[in-house]
Amino acid sequence: SRESSTFAIPETFWLISPLSSRPPDCKALAEHPLDTEMSLRKVAVMGSGKIGRACAFFLQKSGSYDVTSLDASASNLEWVGNNLPEATTKQVSFDDANAMAKALQGHDAVLAAGPFWYNPLIAEVCKKVGAHYLDLTEDVAVTQKVKELAEGASTAFIPQCGLAPGFITITGYNLAKSFDKVHDLRLRVGALPRFPSNALKYNLTWSTSGLINEYIQPCEAIVGGELISVPPLEHLEHCTIEGLELESFNTSGGLGTLAETLKGQIGTLDYKTLRFPGHRDILKLLLHDLGYAKDPEGLGKVFERSIPATDQDQVAVFVSCTGDKDGRLLERTYAKVLNHREIGGLNWTAIQITTASGICSVLDLLMEGKLPQKGFVRNEEVDWDDFINNRFGANYADSVQTVTKTTKRTNTLNGTRGHARPELLHVEKPKTMCA
């Protein structure tokens, strides 16, 4: 057993926004149009798979956008045509720059919601036709290419504005800048099945190629104040979030540009993916022992052949920041589990709702002039209050008020790792901890 240790315990604040507990439906979205007198904005959504169709649906139903859904897949476009007849559909190959340029001409903004490897060419076309560019990728190399293309552009280029990176980085940066001096920032996100039944305790809920990519690419972290690269699948932790027993481990891309922004200003910063216990060890067997790290395409085929998809999912989010504020050691936390639900008569998965809400909210803020209108735009430039009060961002809000717990500066505890475990006071929800 561990020996007792004496250390400073931070006061704990829970940052849960005091908004309506009922997330917005399509009628509510339409009742809160853009804060602008402009006519409908023309928006193209590149990709009409799981996430792309959610983006197209939410934007079109909001009453502020005239949406064109583009995809190379006729079956994907058929879904849009059947469920969103007021939107325009166009069949376009994402590796055909000329065809894309013709299709995107005259659009105010383009949302790249297809396979991440097409994003650089889509961004290049956006620059050519003069459209704002937004994407969802977690791929570091793709983002670097988008950043280079943004130089000298007359429109905004905003990559990585979905869930993670995206909402998670907006939340983390908001917490970090609320301190006089920030010490540690931990970001944890997981897209999970509600009813896991296989050995991986996982179902496919989003891009399989994107999933595998984050399992095999190097990860950024700040350790001891230095920006370093850490291996994926390592630094295993165990967590409990709203009653869910989970594990977390390094995965790539979740920090977005946050590590670069906070470099030299923070002691520790890391991002980890949340999964049910045992998932990480099976991944290491597949990727390392069986060699699928060198054959991600092959592993993708195995996953899609063997692991069923589900529309009954949940997304767990945990962000914890520790630092000094007004002479006190303080911890501030955002924690939430979001479930699949019905919007506009259709059932949407939690990963669809959270990812689409992120990019749609950023698009709204861009159209309202609350973000820079040209060049490379980081998620850290998105104001937290603007985001969480936005009609799409409100999907991340909760009815629980901010709660404060004051503790003594020193205490003796058994079996801790140097942080007081966050407690939620006077709220009928299970405790949340991640250590």
Tab-separated table of C-alpha atoms in Angstrom:
chain	number	residue	atom	x	y	z
A	1	SER	CA	0.000	0.000	0.000
A	2	ARG	CA	1.045	3.598	-0.579
A	3	GLU	CA	2.309	5.654	2.295
A	4	SER	CA	0.371	8.693	3.455
A	5	SER	CA	1.630	11.937	1.981
A	6	THR	CA	1.149	15.593	2.855
A	7	PHE	CA	0.628	18.058	0.048
A	8	ALA	CA	-1.343	21.116	-0.976
A	9	ILE	CA	-4.867	20.362	-2.111
A	10	PRO	CA	-6.376	22.698	-4.689
A	11	GLU	CA	-9.773	24.205	-4.175
A	12	THR	CA	-12.073	22.646	-6.731
A	13	PHE	CA	-14.450	24.483	-9.057
A	14	TRP	CA	-16.827	22.776	-11.442
A	15	LEU	CA	-17.351	24.718	-14.648
A	16	ILE	CA	-20.718	23.507	-15.932
A	17	SER	CA	-22.609	26.210	-17.814
A	18	PRO	CA	-25.934	27.316	-16.296
A	19	LEU	CA	-27.980	26.877	-19.471
A	20	SER	CA	-31.089	24.857	-20.219
A	21	SER	CA	-30.672	21.130	-19.622
A	22	ARG	CA	-32.681	20.436	-22.791
A	23	PRO	CA	-30.359	20.739	-25.799
A	24	PRO	CA	-31.715	22.681	-28.773
A	25	ASP	CA	-33.895	20.977	-31.371
A	26	CYS	CA	-34.357	22.103	-34.974
A	27	LYS	CA	-37.180	24.503	-34.079
A	28	ALA	CA	-35.017	26.122	-31.410
A	29	LEU	CA	-32.140	26.460	-33.850
A	30	ALA	CA	-34.347	28.233	-36.367
A	31	GLU	CA	-35.668	30.566	-33.654
A	32	HIS	CA	-32.110	31.797	-33.014
A	33	PRO	CA	-30.785	32.877	-36.407
A	34	LEU	CA	-27.402	34.421	-37.054
A	35	ASP	CA	-26.697	37.776	-35.449
A	36	THR	CA	-26.496	39.425	-38.864
A	37	GLU	CA	-28.792	41.109	-41.346
A	38	MET	CA	-27.251	39.225	-44.261
A	39	SER	CA	-29.309	36.861	-46.409
A	40	LEU	CA	-28.868	33.079	-46.289
A	41	ARG	CA	-25.215	32.098	-46.369
A	42	LYS	CA	-24.205	29.533	-48.965
A	43	VAL	CA	-22.292	26.693	-47.321
A	44	ALA	CA	-20.859	23.547	-48.888
A	45	VAL	CA	-20.363	20.420	-46.778
A	46	MET	CA	-17.729	18.144	-48.299
A	47	GLY	CA	-18.700	14.622	-47.328
A	48	SER	CA	-22.140	13.265	-46.441
A	49	GLY	CA	-21.154	10.323	-44.291
A	50	LYS	CA	-21.886	10.108	-40.571
A	51	ILE	CA	-20.597	13.555	-39.591
A	52	GLY	CA	-21.099	15.396	-42.872
A	53	ARG	CA	-24.817	14.616	-43.037
A	54	ALA	CA	-25.254	15.848	-39.458
A	55	CYS	CA	-23.519	19.133	-40.335
A	56	ALA	CA	-25.687	19.572	-43.435
A	57	PHE	CA	-28.888	18.757	-41.529
A	58	PHE	CA	-28.209	21.070	-38.578
A	59	LEU	CA	-27.149	23.988	-40.762
A	60	GLN	CA	-30.017	23.711	-43.242
A	61	LYS	CA	-32.623	23.332	-40.487
A	62	SER	CA	-31.250	26.374	-38.651
A	63	GLY	CA	-32.768	28.643	-41.288
A	64	SER	CA	-29.545	30.640	-41.744
A	65	TYR	CA	-27.791	28.575	-44.391
A	66	ASP	CA	-28.371	27.358	-47.921
A	67	VAL	CA	-26.502	24.042	-47.862
A	68	THR	CA	-24.914	22.078	-50.685
A	69	SER	CA	-23.859	18.534	-49.772
A	70	LEU	CA	-21.050	17.109	-51.914
A	71	ASP	CA	-19.768	13.537	-51.983
A	72	ALA	CA	-18.363	10.968	-54.393
A	73	SER	CA	-20.775	8.381	-52.975
A	74	ALA	CA	-24.200	8.273	-54.609
A	75	SER	CA	-25.662	6.360	-51.639
A	76	ASN	CA	-24.509	9.030	-49.166
A	77	LEU	CA	-26.058	11.753	-51.301
A	78	GLU	CA	-29.249	9.719	-51.599
A	79	TRP	CA	-29.570	9.821	-47.799
A	80	VAL	CA	-29.284	13.611	-47.873
A	81	GLY	CA	-31.801	13.857	-50.695
A	82	ASN	CA	-34.314	11.681	-48.829
A	83	ASN	CA	-33.914	13.293	-45.402
A	84	LEU	CA	-33.012	16.868	-46.320
A	85	PRO	CA	-34.732	17.592	-49.650
A	86	GLU	CA	-34.335	21.367	-49.262
A	87	ALA	CA	-30.535	21.027	-49.525
A	88	THR	CA	-28.690	20.730	-52.843
A	89	THR	CA	-26.647	17.598	-53.560
A	90	LYS	CA	-23.746	17.243	-55.982
A	91	GLN	CA	-21.647	14.176	-56.784
A	92	VAL	CA	-18.001	15.267	-56.895
A	93	SER	CA	-14.706	13.438	-56.485
A	94	PHE	CA	-12.537	15.020	-53.787
A	95	ASP	CA	-9.355	14.366	-55.763
A	96	ASP	CA	-10.596	16.403	-58.748
A	97	ALA	CA	-9.585	20.017	-58.072
A	98	ASN	CA	-11.253	21.421	-61.195
A	99	ALA	CA	-14.579	19.734	-60.458
A	100	MET	CA	-14.482	20.931	-56.850
A	101	ALA	CA	-13.616	24.487	-57.873
A	102	LYS	CA	-16.608	24.559	-60.216
A	103	ALA	CA	-18.927	23.141	-57.531
A	104	LEU	CA	-17.678	25.461	-54.749
A	105	GLN	CA	-17.717	28.702	-56.712
A	106	GLY	CA	-19.983	31.255	-55.020
A	107	HIS	CA	-20.091	29.579	-51.606
A	108	ASP	CA	-19.331	31.646	-48.503
A	109	ALA	CA	-17.808	28.731	-46.579
A	110	VAL	CA	-16.792	25.107	-47.017
A	111	LEU	CA	-16.833	22.441	-44.279
A	112	ALA	CA	-14.483	19.528	-44.976
A	113	ALA	CA	-16.151	16.500	-43.370
A	114	GLY	CA	-14.778	13.691	-45.525
A	115	PRO	CA	-11.596	11.596	-45.289
A	116	PHE	CA	-8.836	13.745	-43.791
A	117	TRP	CA	-6.290	13.083	-46.550
A	118	TYR	CA	-8.418	15.090	-49.015
A	119	ASN	CA	-8.371	18.211	-46.828
A	120	PRO	CA	-5.221	19.873	-48.244
A	121	LEU	CA	-6.630	19.814	-51.778
A	122	ILE	CA	-10.036	21.034	-50.573
A	123	ALA	CA	-8.311	23.871	-48.691
A	124	GLU	CA	-6.314	24.746	-51.802
A	125	VAL	CA	-9.527	24.957	-53.837
A	126	CYS	CA	-11.154	27.132	-51.152
A	127	LYS	CA	-8.282	29.568	-51.379
A	128	LYS	CA	-8.686	29.680	-55.138
A	129	VAL	CA	-12.458	30.335	-55.106
A	130	GLY	CA	-12.374	32.679	-52.088
A	131	ALA	CA	-14.378	30.614	-49.596
A	132	HIS	CA	-13.815	30.244	-45.865
A	133	TYR	CA	-12.460	26.782	-44.967
A	134	LEU	CA	-13.249	24.734	-41.840
A	135	ASP	CA	-12.435	21.087	-41.087
A	136	LEU	CA	-12.602	18.375	-38.432
A	137	THR	CA	-9.258	16.646	-38.802
A	138	GLU	CA	-7.037	15.536	-35.946
A	139	ASP	CA	-4.139	14.828	-38.320
A	140	VAL	CA	-1.146	17.029	-37.456
A	141	ALA	CA	0.476	16.938	-40.915
A	142	VAL	CA	-2.776	17.903	-42.659
A	143	THR	CA	-3.243	20.826	-40.276
A	144	GLN	CA	0.282	22.041	-40.972
A	145	LYS	CA	-0.479	22.019	-44.704
A	146	VAL	CA	-3.697	23.980	-44.121
A	147	LYS	CA	-1.735	26.483	-42.033
A	148	GLU	CA	0.698	27.011	-44.912
A	149	LEU	CA	-2.159	27.497	-47.380
A	150	ALA	CA	-3.731	30.103	-45.077
A	151	GLU	CA	-0.784	32.435	-45.556
A	152	GLY	CA	-1.871	35.341	-47.719
A	153	ALA	CA	-5.442	34.050	-48.011
A	154	SER	CA	-8.337	36.509	-48.217
A	155	THR	CA	-10.592	34.165	-46.236
A	156	ALA	CA	-10.367	32.303	-42.923
A	157	PHE	CA	-8.855	28.830	-42.588
A	158	ILE	CA	-10.026	27.092	-39.404
A	159	PRO	CA	-8.976	23.432	-39.089
A	160	GLN	CA	-9.691	21.032	-36.239
A	161	CYS	CA	-12.981	22.509	-35.030
A	162	GLY	CA	-15.023	19.406	-34.187
A	163	LEU	CA	-14.951	17.632	-30.808
A	164	ALA	CA	-11.274	16.782	-30.203
A	165	PRO	CA	-9.594	18.863	-31.348
A	166	GLY	CA	-12.215	21.570	-31.330
A	167	PHE	CA	-14.517	21.855	-28.342
A	168	ILE	CA	-11.976	20.179	-26.076
A	169	THR	CA	-9.271	22.732	-26.937
A	170	ILE	CA	-11.657	25.681	-26.614
A	171	THR	CA	-12.614	24.428	-23.150
A	172	GLY	CA	-9.038	23.702	-22.096
A	173	TYR	CA	-7.759	27.103	-23.163
A	174	ASN	CA	-10.671	28.833	-21.432
A	175	LEU	CA	-9.792	27.094	-18.167
A	176	ALA	CA	-6.064	27.769	-18.543
A	177	LYS	CA	-6.394	31.502	-19.117
A	178	SER	CA	-8.598	31.879	-16.011
A	179	PHE	CA	-5.541	31.331	-13.777
A	180	ASP	CA	-2.797	33.742	-12.752
A	181	LYS	CA	-0.365	30.876	-13.285
A	182	VAL	CA	-1.358	27.553	-14.793
A	183	HIS	CA	0.412	24.311	-13.785
A	184	ASP	CA	-1.365	21.338	-15.385
A	185	LEU	CA	-4.053	20.854	-18.020
A	186	ARG	CA	-5.496	17.423	-18.797
A	187	LEU	CA	-7.860	16.811	-21.714
A	188	ARG	CA	-9.781	13.522	-21.987
A	189	VAL	CA	-12.413	12.549	-24.578
A	190	GLY	CA	-13.988	9.259	-25.585
A	191	ALA	CA	-16.661	8.233	-28.101
A	192	LEU	CA	-18.073	5.076	-26.521
A	193	PRO	CA	-20.905	2.569	-27.003
A	194	ARG	CA	-23.603	2.687	-24.358
A	195	PHE	CA	-23.870	-1.107	-24.318
A	196	PRO	CA	-20.428	-2.624	-25.046
A	197	SER	CA	-20.563	-6.361	-25.714
A	198	ASN	CA	-17.293	-7.400	-27.393
A	199	ALA	CA	-13.752	-7.839	-26.081
A	200	LEU	CA	-12.698	-4.371	-27.302
A	201	LYS	CA	-15.795	-2.929	-25.579
A	202	TYR	CA	-16.128	-0.692	-28.611
A	203	ASN	CA	-18.363	-0.054	-31.617
A	204	LEU	CA	-17.616	1.989	-34.717
A	205	THR	CA	-19.268	5.402	-34.474
A	206	TRP	CA	-17.118	7.611	-36.740
A	207	SER	CA	-14.373	7.457	-39.386
A	208	THR	CA	-12.485	4.166	-39.105
A	209	SER	CA	-9.432	5.630	-40.860
A	210	GLY	CA	-9.433	8.614	-38.505
A	211	LEU	CA	-9.748	6.285	-35.504
A	212	ILE	CA	-6.754	4.161	-36.499
A	213	ASN	CA	-4.722	7.231	-37.459
A	214	GLU	CA	-4.907	8.623	-33.927
A	215	TYR	CA	-3.812	5.237	-32.537
A	216	ILE	CA	-0.583	5.096	-34.586
A	217	GLN	CA	0.686	8.673	-35.014
A	218	PRO	CA	3.052	10.388	-32.531
A	219	CYS	CA	1.375	12.544	-29.894
A	220	GLU	CA	2.246	16.026	-28.655
A	221	ALA	CA	2.480	16.858	-24.969
A	222	ILE	CA	4.088	19.428	-22.711
A	223	VAL	CA	6.122	17.875	-19.904
A	224	GLY	CA	8.221	19.965	-17.536
A	225	GLY	CA	7.396	23.016	-19.609
A	226	GLU	CA	8.849	21.490	-22.791
A	227	LEU	CA	6.889	20.520	-25.901
A	228	ILE	CA	7.749	16.894	-26.677
A	229	SER	CA	6.529	13.945	-28.727
A	230	VAL	CA	5.162	10.941	-26.830
A	231	PRO	CA	4.169	7.527	-28.220
A	232	PRO	CA	0.520	6.631	-28.793
A	233	LEU	CA	-1.216	4.083	-26.522
A	234	GLU	CA	1.153	4.797	-23.621
A	235	HIS	CA	0.764	6.473	-20.189
A	236	LEU	CA	-2.319	4.475	-19.220
A	237	GLU	CA	-4.651	5.940	-16.584
A	238	HIS	CA	-7.930	4.821	-15.043
A	239	CYS	CA	-10.868	7.182	-14.592
A	240	THR	CA	-14.444	7.380	-13.391
A	241	ILE	CA	-16.670	9.919	-15.148
A	242	GLU	CA	-20.327	10.161	-14.128
A	243	GLY	CA	-20.250	6.525	-13.048
A	244	LEU	CA	-18.411	5.179	-16.114
A	245	GLU	CA	-15.289	3.176	-15.262
A	246	LEU	CA	-12.816	4.064	-18.024
A	247	GLU	CA	-9.167	3.988	-19.013
A	248	SER	CA	-7.282	6.664	-20.932
A	249	PHE	CA	-4.068	6.663	-22.971
A	250	ASN	CA	-2.132	8.830	-25.416
A	251	THR	CA	-3.600	9.352	-28.882
A	252	SER	CA	-2.587	11.754	-31.615
A	253	GLY	CA	-4.003	15.102	-32.654
A	254	GLY	CA	-6.434	15.894	-29.840
A	255	LEU	CA	-4.539	18.988	-28.701
A	256	GLY	CA	-4.812	20.749	-32.044
A	257	THR	CA	-2.708	23.923	-31.830
A	258	LEU	CA	-3.081	24.196	-28.041
A	259	ALA	CA	0.372	22.793	-27.258
A	260	GLU	CA	2.010	25.381	-29.481
A	261	THR	CA	-0.110	28.150	-27.940
A	262	LEU	CA	0.676	27.198	-24.315
A	263	LYS	CA	4.325	26.266	-24.826
A	264	GLY	CA	6.426	28.043	-22.184
A	265	GLN	CA	3.329	28.975	-20.145
A	266	ILE	CA	2.381	25.638	-18.549
A	267	GLY	CA	4.136	22.790	-16.777
A	268	THR	CA	2.096	19.824	-18.062
A	269	LEU	CA	-0.386	19.485	-20.916
A	270	ASP	CA	-1.643	16.236	-22.424
A	271	TYR	CA	-4.526	14.706	-24.331
A	272	LYS	CA	-5.763	11.144	-23.944
A	273	THR	CA	-8.580	9.086	-25.388
A	274	LEU	CA	-11.116	7.469	-23.067
A	275	ARG	CA	-12.116	3.832	-23.554
A	276	PHE	CA	-13.554	1.026	-21.457
A	277	PRO	CA	-10.874	-0.937	-19.549
A	278	GLY	CA	-8.932	-3.490	-21.603
A	279	HIS	CA	-9.290	-1.700	-24.938
A	280	ARG	CA	-5.736	-0.341	-24.959
A	281	ASP	CA	-4.095	-3.736	-24.407
A	282	ILE	CA	-5.949	-5.317	-27.336
A	283	LEU	CA	-4.915	-2.409	-29.547
A	284	LYS	CA	-1.270	-2.946	-28.610
A	285	LEU	CA	-1.630	-6.607	-29.578
A	286	LEU	CA	-3.127	-5.687	-32.956
A	287	LEU	CA	-0.877	-2.765	-33.802
A	288	HIS	CA	2.446	-3.865	-32.353
A	289	ASP	CA	2.498	-7.641	-31.914
A	290	LEU	CA	0.540	-8.412	-35.099
A	291	GLY	CA	2.068	-5.539	-37.079
A	292	TYR	CA	-1.060	-3.648	-38.112
A	293	ALA	CA	0.643	-0.339	-37.268
A	294	LYS	CA	2.370	-0.801	-40.632
A	295	ASP	CA	-0.885	-1.767	-42.342
A	296	PRO	CA	-3.586	0.636	-41.088
A	297	GLU	CA	-5.680	0.005	-44.212
A	298	GLY	CA	-5.699	-3.705	-43.423
A	299	LEU	CA	-6.706	-3.076	-39.826
A	300	GLY	CA	-9.483	-0.791	-41.049
A	301	LYS	CA	-10.875	-3.636	-43.149
A	302	VAL	CA	-10.720	-5.976	-40.144
A	303	PHE	CA	-12.523	-3.438	-37.961
A	304	GLU	CA	-15.264	-2.744	-40.500
A	305	ARG	CA	-15.746	-6.448	-41.146
A	306	SER	CA	-15.780	-7.493	-37.504
A	307	ILE	CA	-16.860	-4.590	-35.282
A	308	PRO	CA	-20.486	-3.502	-35.666
A	309	ALA	CA	-21.464	0.138	-35.785
A	310	THR	CA	-23.974	1.497	-33.268
A	311	ASP	CA	-26.328	4.424	-33.071
A	312	GLN	CA	-26.606	4.029	-29.281
A	313	ASP	CA	-23.445	5.793	-28.180
A	314	GLN	CA	-22.171	8.313	-25.680
A	315	VAL	CA	-19.357	10.852	-25.599
A	316	ALA	CA	-17.431	11.405	-22.361
A	317	VAL	CA	-15.554	14.688	-21.908
A	318	PHE	CA	-13.228	15.558	-19.028
A	319	VAL	CA	-11.052	18.681	-18.819
A	320	SER	CA	-9.151	19.510	-15.650
A	321	CYS	CA	-6.838	22.461	-15.049
A	322	THR	CA	-4.777	23.227	-11.945
A	323	GLY	CA	-3.025	26.509	-11.209
A	324	ASP	CA	-2.667	29.523	-8.953
A	325	LYS	CA	-5.417	32.122	-8.627
A	326	ASP	CA	-5.370	35.008	-6.169
A	327	GLY	CA	-2.731	33.265	-4.065
A	328	ARG	CA	-4.585	29.942	-3.892
A	329	LEU	CA	-3.955	26.572	-5.522
A	330	LEU	CA	-7.100	25.898	-7.559
A	331	GLU	CA	-8.534	23.187	-9.807
A	332	ARG	CA	-11.233	23.915	-12.384
A	333	THR	CA	-13.017	21.125	-14.222
A	334	TYR	CA	-15.487	20.582	-17.052
A	335	ALA	CA	-16.977	17.071	-17.134
A	336	LYS	CA	-19.925	15.746	-19.081
A	337	VAL	CA	-21.302	12.611	-20.728
A	338	LEU	CA	-23.485	13.271	-23.782
A	339	ASN	CA	-25.837	10.654	-25.250
A	340	HIS	CA	-27.386	9.995	-28.634
A	341	ARG	CA	-30.826	11.544	-29.093
A	342	GLU	CA	-33.482	12.594	-31.572
A	343	ILE	CA	-33.252	15.937	-33.382
A	344	GLY	CA	-35.664	16.941	-36.134
A	345	GLY	CA	-37.352	13.552	-36.156
A	346	LEU	CA	-34.090	11.636	-36.717
A	347	ASN	CA	-31.894	9.795	-34.233
A	348	TRP	CA	-28.357	11.194	-34.119
A	349	THR	CA	-25.411	9.585	-32.385
A	350	ALA	CA	-23.562	11.435	-29.656
A	351	ILE	CA	-20.437	11.668	-31.824
A	352	GLN	CA	-22.494	13.182	-34.664
A	353	ILE	CA	-24.094	15.735	-32.338
A	354	THR	CA	-20.890	16.763	-30.573
A	355	THR	CA	-18.693	16.920	-33.678
A	356	ALA	CA	-21.243	18.722	-35.852
A	357	SER	CA	-22.104	21.116	-33.017
A	358	GLY	CA	-18.457	22.101	-32.741
A	359	ILE	CA	-17.898	23.018	-36.373
A	360	CYS	CA	-21.382	24.528	-36.857
A	361	SER	CA	-20.888	26.776	-33.836
A	362	VAL	CA	-17.517	27.972	-35.130
A	363	LEU	CA	-19.101	28.646	-38.529
A	364	ASP	CA	-21.843	30.729	-36.874
A	365	LEU	CA	-19.256	32.786	-34.978
A	366	LEU	CA	-17.244	33.293	-38.149
A	367	MET	CA	-20.323	34.489	-40.052
A	368	GLU	CA	-21.190	36.848	-37.188
A	369	GLY	CA	-17.737	38.447	-37.387
A	370	LYS	CA	-16.683	37.140	-33.960
A	371	LEU	CA	-13.604	35.438	-35.429
A	372	PRO	CA	-10.842	36.707	-37.740
A	373	GLN	CA	-12.060	36.829	-41.328
A	374	LYS	CA	-8.830	35.830	-43.023
A	375	GLY	CA	-5.713	33.762	-42.488
A	376	PHE	CA	-5.116	30.872	-40.097
A	377	VAL	CA	-7.490	30.825	-37.113
A	378	ARG	CA	-6.809	28.711	-34.013
A	379	ASN	CA	-9.478	27.185	-31.801
A	380	GLU	CA	-7.958	29.177	-28.966
A	381	GLU	CA	-9.337	32.321	-30.625
A	382	VAL	CA	-12.909	31.110	-30.069
A	383	ASP	CA	-14.387	32.780	-26.993
A	384	TRP	CA	-15.889	30.277	-24.541
A	385	ASP	CA	-18.960	32.377	-23.766
A	386	ASP	CA	-19.650	32.948	-27.461
A	387	PHE	CA	-19.352	29.216	-28.103
A	388	ILE	CA	-21.395	27.831	-25.213
A	389	ASN	CA	-24.157	30.410	-25.740
A	390	ASN	CA	-24.330	29.666	-29.445
A	391	ARG	CA	-27.371	27.682	-30.622
A	392	PHE	CA	-25.152	24.758	-31.697
A	393	GLY	CA	-22.600	25.044	-28.883
A	394	ALA	CA	-25.458	24.821	-26.379
A	395	ASN	CA	-25.438	21.052	-26.962
A	396	TYR	CA	-22.422	21.013	-24.629
A	397	ALA	CA	-24.145	23.016	-21.894
A	398	ASP	CA	-25.801	21.702	-18.748
A	399	SER	CA	-28.327	22.929	-16.217
A	400	VAL	CA	-25.888	22.461	-13.303
A	401	GLN	CA	-24.629	25.705	-11.788
A	402	THR	CA	-20.961	26.344	-11.091
A	403	VAL	CA	-20.091	24.864	-7.710
A	404	THR	CA	-17.248	25.802	-5.377
A	405	LYS	CA	-15.656	23.601	-2.767
A	406	THR	CA	-13.083	25.087	-0.404
A	407	THR	CA	-10.583	22.794	1.307
A	408	LYS	CA	-7.644	23.291	3.621
A	409	ARG	CA	-4.328	24.028	1.979
A	410	THR	CA	-2.661	20.959	3.473
A	411	ASN	CA	-3.954	17.569	4.452
A	412	THR	CA	-2.895	13.953	4.792
A	413	LEU	CA	-4.469	11.487	2.366
A	414	ASN	CA	-3.910	7.857	1.498
A	415	GLY	CA	-3.443	6.514	-2.005
A	416	THR	CA	-3.579	9.756	-3.977
A	417	ARG	CA	-1.449	11.018	-6.832
A	418	GLY	CA	-1.064	14.595	-5.708
A	419	HIS	CA	-4.494	15.995	-6.642
A	420	ALA	CA	-7.692	16.238	-4.662
A	421	ARG	CA	-10.416	14.312	-6.401
A	422	PRO	CA	-13.086	16.681	-7.776
A	423	GLU	CA	-16.422	16.467	-5.979
A	424	LEU	CA	-19.789	17.658	-7.252
A	425	LEU	CA	-21.772	19.235	-4.425
A	426	HIS	CA	-25.571	19.380	-4.094
A	427	VAL	CA	-26.136	17.771	-7.498
A	428	GLU	CA	-27.680	14.365	-8.099
A	429	LYS	CA	-24.860	12.998	-10.264
A	430	PRO	CA	-22.113	10.470	-9.485
A	431	LYS	CA	-18.653	11.697	-8.586
A	432	THR	CA	-16.203	12.214	-11.388
A	433	MET	CA	-12.520	11.515	-11.058
A	434	CYS	CA	-9.586	11.011	-13.350
A	435	ALA	CA	-6.203	10.258	-11.834
